[in-house]
Amino acid sequence: MSFLIDSSIMVTSQVLFFGFGWLFFMRQLFKDYEVRQYVVQVIFSVTFAFSCTMFELIIFEILGVLNSSSRYFHWKLNLCVILLILVFMVPFYIGYFVVSNIRLLHRQKLLFACVLWLTFMYFFWKLGDPFPILSPKHGILSIEQLISRVGVIGVTLMALLSGFGAVNCPYTYMSYFLRNVTDADILALERRLLQTMDMIVSKKKRIAVAHRTMFQRGEVHNKPTGFWGMIKSVTTSVAGSENLSLIQQEVDALEELSRQLFLETADLHATKERIEYSKTFQGKYFNFLGYFFSIYCVWKIFMATINIVFDRVGKTDPVTRGIEITVNYLGIQFDVKFWSQHISFILVGIIIVTSIRGLLITLTKFFYAISSSKSSNVIVLLLAQIMGMYFVSSVLLIRMSMPLEYRTIITEVLGELQFNFYHRWFDVIFLVSALSSILFLYLAHKQAPEKHMAL
Amino acid sequence: MLLSQARPLIGCCPLCAFAGVGKSSLVHLLCQNQVLGNPSWTVGCSVDVRIHDYKEGTPEEKTYYIELWDVGGSVGSATSVKSTRAVFYNLLNGIILVHDLTNKKSSQNLYRWSLEALNRDVAPTGVLVTNGDYDREQFADNQIPLLVIGTKLDQIPETKRNEVLTRTAFLAEDFNAEEINLDCTNPRYLAAGSSNAVKLSRFFDKVIEKRYFLRDGNQIPGFTERKRFGGGTLKSLHYD
């Protein structure tokens, strides 16, 4: 009986998450596009719903809500469904939509989609070889095989995003890094931009007039095509067309210059806005946060290096360690069990919420930056895939932050994975990502003022 | 004969539209009478020039250059991009609003685009004080000629065509503008003598009239302050 009640609670919460994912999709992601293929929206919302359910089960684990056997059952069910979606459905639909964009392959859409999916499966399988993630006693089609590979990809993504975010966050928050931009600079750059546009216009006018004269004289302007055409163009050359190709080259160069100037001007405008924002109260608050985050970032990089160099694997989670310190060194006595449950609930809750929110914001920004009306379906499905893998590997890594008694269910459900490997892999990729972001931001920061001075 | 009659430019029309709608293909079609083979993302602004015969077929026929400024990006861009785009709205004499017939939301954005382009002079600091709501009053006394073009007509199935066309007809009426629906990959939509071509040349004629012949009554406030760009463009450019 209690199993039914528990299941109904789970189903209700899943429906809620599904609705939230649906709304997010419509209001945020696809607010400038028309949804023509509802399949895409359904898949995205389903992936989101099942990922959030996993986090919900962790919270239930800590709080002790629901029957433990029904929790276990739902864990297994959830995991199977999510793996099914991430490995079978989403890649297949990505292949299908990619193929439908290419006009040539319209007839055999399904066939080519299957071919693409098989290629994906092959590379997905091969991914497991170089990593020591499994003990050899597992069969071929077990959950562990799939989860281990999904975990590798997801952990890589998490570490990349986390590394970049850790460095970028203080860089954007702190006003120390803001370049000095005055109105005169912006005006000067805008004037240069318009001058370039004027030059482009005058050259295009010459080309247009030349075309029209040739057209009216009855010559059809055709570029020499084919083998004989090329041979002919070597010996006989029409004087007008030679001039024209020269002008066309100049126009191309000027257009490239105008694009660069446009981007620089937009950059200057953005910097000017940030300078004005930093003078407000909110700006000052974020500036202060930025100092705090930069210290946190340095500490994380330091810890990651230590972990790798000394081959250290943390055995205890921060909650238990914190409690140990307070009890042993500071001599404060309190009810360990009670507090460890609540503190880990709060800590894990915060981690979950911030990672979901952070991922959704990043996905939205990414989507706005690269999508167009043709590729919007494919990109949303890719984002759903990334989101699913990200959440699965967060579950893997969150195990580290939980006290021992709550870890068991994750260990039971996910099987015998080499969790230590994942943490090591996370540290390595995090370090690489953070250091390369520092390098990248340093170069970008250095370059800008110099271009500025050369005006 | 052509050369001595060619008047220097003016007739600068920005094309405003949402990204991915097909402005670059459209501009290429209008100016080169050819289909654009490999359209790619437009960064910033690209210009093309079309030679237009004003009042073709009458004894007052003159030839003008029309510059089509294809301003890239979306209405929801960051304010920094919007402020940079405002630079291009300086000398506009006409506006072509382009939307995607297969995407309803691109036509809804057209109101915000026209407000951005027209209200540029109201707040010279570049901050647009508008909530995006459509206000017919603003367009009632608007002197700048507008044209609404819908692209990707071929991608609409025959069954839906009627309702799409009625919707766009209402849209064009709201703007008090003519409308053209076409497919940028097929030059026959703008073939000489077709109704689309007639609407197009009427629009360009209006633009030229507003610029040249009705200057005194029609100056956009602040127009004379931006002369630094006016100076460059009014040079007479004769081809050799």
XYZ file of C-alpha atoms in Angstrom, chain A residues 169-404:
236
model
C 33.045 34.906 -12.458
C 35.534 37.114 -10.605
C 36.716 38.565 -13.898
C 33.242 39.838 -14.765
C 32.269 40.846 -11.243
C 35.309 42.823 -10.259
C 35.673 46.330 -11.551
C 39.440 46.136 -11.218
C 39.547 44.564 -14.649
C 37.388 47.103 -16.365
C 39.160 49.012 -19.077
C 38.830 52.738 -19.185
C 36.507 53.802 -21.954
C 35.507 57.375 -22.670
C 32.811 58.741 -24.913
C 35.438 60.203 -27.205
C 36.862 56.741 -27.855
C 33.471 55.433 -28.852
C 32.781 58.370 -31.140
C 36.156 58.026 -32.810
C 35.590 54.335 -33.462
C 32.091 54.951 -34.780
C 33.435 57.562 -37.147
C 35.990 55.091 -38.438
C 33.273 52.509 -38.919
C 31.123 54.871 -40.945
C 34.065 55.993 -43.025
C 34.785 52.381 -43.882
C 31.143 51.841 -44.800
C 31.293 54.900 -47.053
C 34.313 53.557 -48.840
C 32.568 50.236 -49.354
C 29.536 52.035 -50.743
C 31.521 54.077 -53.228
C 33.331 51.006 -54.516
C 30.097 49.082 -54.835
C 28.631 51.936 -56.822
C 31.455 51.654 -59.303
C 30.882 47.946 -59.625
C 27.150 48.407 -60.081
C 27.622 51.013 -62.793
C 30.141 48.813 -64.592
C 27.735 45.872 -64.498
C 24.938 47.964 -65.855
C 27.062 49.333 -68.720
C 28.145 45.876 -69.698
C 24.610 44.593 -69.472
C 23.303 47.396 -71.629
C 26.009 46.857 -74.169
C 24.721 43.327 -74.509
C 27.640 41.529 -72.937
C 26.641 38.941 -70.444
C 29.016 39.025 -67.532
C 30.119 35.486 -67.032
C 33.124 34.378 -65.136
C 35.283 32.011 -67.172
C 34.168 28.535 -66.264
C 35.547 25.180 -67.117
C 38.919 24.185 -68.389
C 38.840 26.031 -71.704
C 37.430 29.089 -70.062
C 40.431 29.276 -67.792
C 42.872 28.889 -70.658
C 41.033 31.564 -72.582
C 41.088 33.988 -69.675
C 44.857 33.803 -69.552
C 45.362 35.141 -73.046
C 42.391 37.388 -73.638
C 41.174 39.503 -70.779
C 38.310 41.924 -70.776
C 39.655 45.152 -69.385
C 36.520 45.963 -67.443
C 36.283 42.635 -65.672
C 39.901 42.828 -64.521
C 39.295 46.176 -62.945
C 36.120 44.835 -61.389
C 37.768 41.849 -59.743
C 40.353 44.182 -58.257
C 37.671 46.439 -56.845
C 35.774 43.392 -55.584
C 38.842 42.259 -53.665
C 39.186 45.691 -52.098
C 35.519 45.566 -51.138
C 35.960 42.175 -49.468
C 38.887 43.460 -47.438
C 36.964 46.568 -46.413
C 33.942 44.487 -45.419
C 36.112 42.365 -43.177
C 37.475 45.546 -41.612
C 33.982 46.898 -41.074
C 32.958 43.718 -39.265
C 35.944 44.011 -36.939
C 35.174 47.652 -36.244
C 31.548 46.833 -35.535
C 32.512 44.171 -33.014
C 34.978 46.500 -31.342
C 32.413 49.257 -31.092
C 29.886 46.878 -29.553
C 32.578 45.806 -27.113
C 33.297 49.400 -26.125
C 29.618 50.100 -25.592
C 29.343 47.019 -23.383
C 32.370 48.086 -21.328
C 30.961 51.570 -20.899
C 27.701 50.099 -19.607
C 29.583 47.926 -17.172
C 31.522 50.902 -15.881
C 28.267 52.733 -15.241
C 26.760 49.664 -13.607
C 29.715 49.264 -11.294
C 29.054 52.690 -9.851
C 25.617 51.648 -8.638
C 24.942 49.911 -5.355
C 24.325 46.554 -7.000
C 27.557 46.927 -8.888
C 29.488 47.531 -5.705
C 27.908 44.464 -4.131
C 28.943 42.313 -7.068
C 32.412 43.789 -6.925
C 32.741 42.653 -3.346
C 31.424 39.208 -4.266
C 34.008 39.111 -6.998
C 36.863 39.390 -4.510
C 35.336 36.589 -2.485
C 34.951 34.379 -5.539
C 38.460 34.992 -6.715
C 39.804 33.717 -3.414
C 37.512 30.681 -3.726
C 38.702 30.082 -7.257
C 42.366 30.203 -6.285
C 41.684 27.818 -3.432
C 39.912 25.363 -5.715
C 42.747 25.382 -8.223
C 45.198 24.840 -5.406
C 43.188 21.915 -4.027
C 42.879 20.333 -7.452
C 46.636 20.521 -7.951
C 47.277 19.015 -4.528
C 44.837 16.198 -5.247
C 46.546 15.314 -8.473
C 50.115 15.704 -7.315
C 49.747 13.802 -4.094
C 47.258 11.297 -5.538
C 44.974 12.095 -2.697
C 41.437 10.835 -2.577
C 39.144 12.435 -0.074
C 37.487 9.847 2.077
C 35.276 11.956 4.194
C 32.741 14.472 3.035
C 32.843 18.113 4.109
C 29.882 17.769 6.461
C 31.376 14.987 8.563
C 34.775 16.630 8.491
C 33.313 19.931 9.603
C 31.461 18.261 12.432
C 34.602 16.372 13.442
C 36.583 19.571 13.586
C 34.006 21.393 15.658
C 33.564 18.494 18.048
C 37.211 17.527 18.460
C 39.097 20.772 18.189
C 36.633 23.373 19.210
C 35.010 21.244 21.855
C 31.427 22.133 20.956
C 29.109 19.251 21.686
C 25.955 18.696 19.776
C 23.753 15.962 18.455
C 25.825 14.663 15.567
C 23.183 12.629 13.815
C 20.548 15.315 13.852
C 22.810 18.074 12.678
C 24.622 16.015 10.057
C 21.319 15.194 8.447
C 20.155 18.776 8.290
C 23.444 20.282 7.277
C 23.964 17.783 4.498
C 20.416 18.423 3.343
C 21.089 22.136 3.125
C 24.477 21.699 1.521
C 23.341 19.183 -1.044
C 20.226 21.224 -1.714
C 22.274 24.326 -2.406
C 24.616 22.424 -4.697
C 21.723 20.960 -6.641
C 19.808 24.195 -7.021
C 22.813 26.243 -8.062
C 23.967 23.656 -10.560
C 20.526 23.379 -12.166
C 20.108 27.132 -12.318
C 23.645 27.691 -13.574
C 23.243 25.081 -16.274
C 19.926 26.431 -17.492
C 21.299 29.966 -17.702
C 24.388 28.807 -19.584
C 22.271 26.737 -21.953
C 20.018 29.692 -22.680
C 22.934 31.999 -23.413
C 24.515 29.382 -25.608
C 21.270 28.797 -27.461
C 20.726 32.493 -28.188
C 24.290 32.816 -29.430
C 24.382 30.024 -31.963
C 20.916 29.092 -33.023
C 19.154 30.044 -36.204
C 15.711 29.141 -37.448
C 17.024 26.150 -39.351
C 19.155 24.580 -36.683
C 17.100 25.416 -33.608
C 15.677 21.893 -33.296
C 19.055 20.195 -33.491
C 20.595 22.611 -31.027
C 17.826 22.180 -28.484
C 18.213 18.409 -28.652
C 21.973 18.737 -28.216
C 21.325 20.901 -25.193
C 18.907 18.313 -23.811
C 21.600 15.663 -24.242
C 24.182 17.817 -22.486
C 21.752 18.599 -19.707
C 20.942 14.930 -19.142
C 24.579 13.889 -19.043
C 25.443 16.788 -16.784
C 22.789 15.879 -14.257
C 23.672 12.190 -14.250
C 27.294 12.939 -13.519
C 26.348 15.472 -10.847
C 24.656 12.614 -9.056
C 27.871 10.659 -9.387
C 29.971 13.430 -7.951
C 27.526 14.552 -5.305
C 28.065 11.227 -3.637
C 31.319 12.669 -2.382
C 29.595 15.469 -0.509
C 27.232 13.233 1.399
C 27.869 11.456 4.678
C 28.481 7.709 4.531
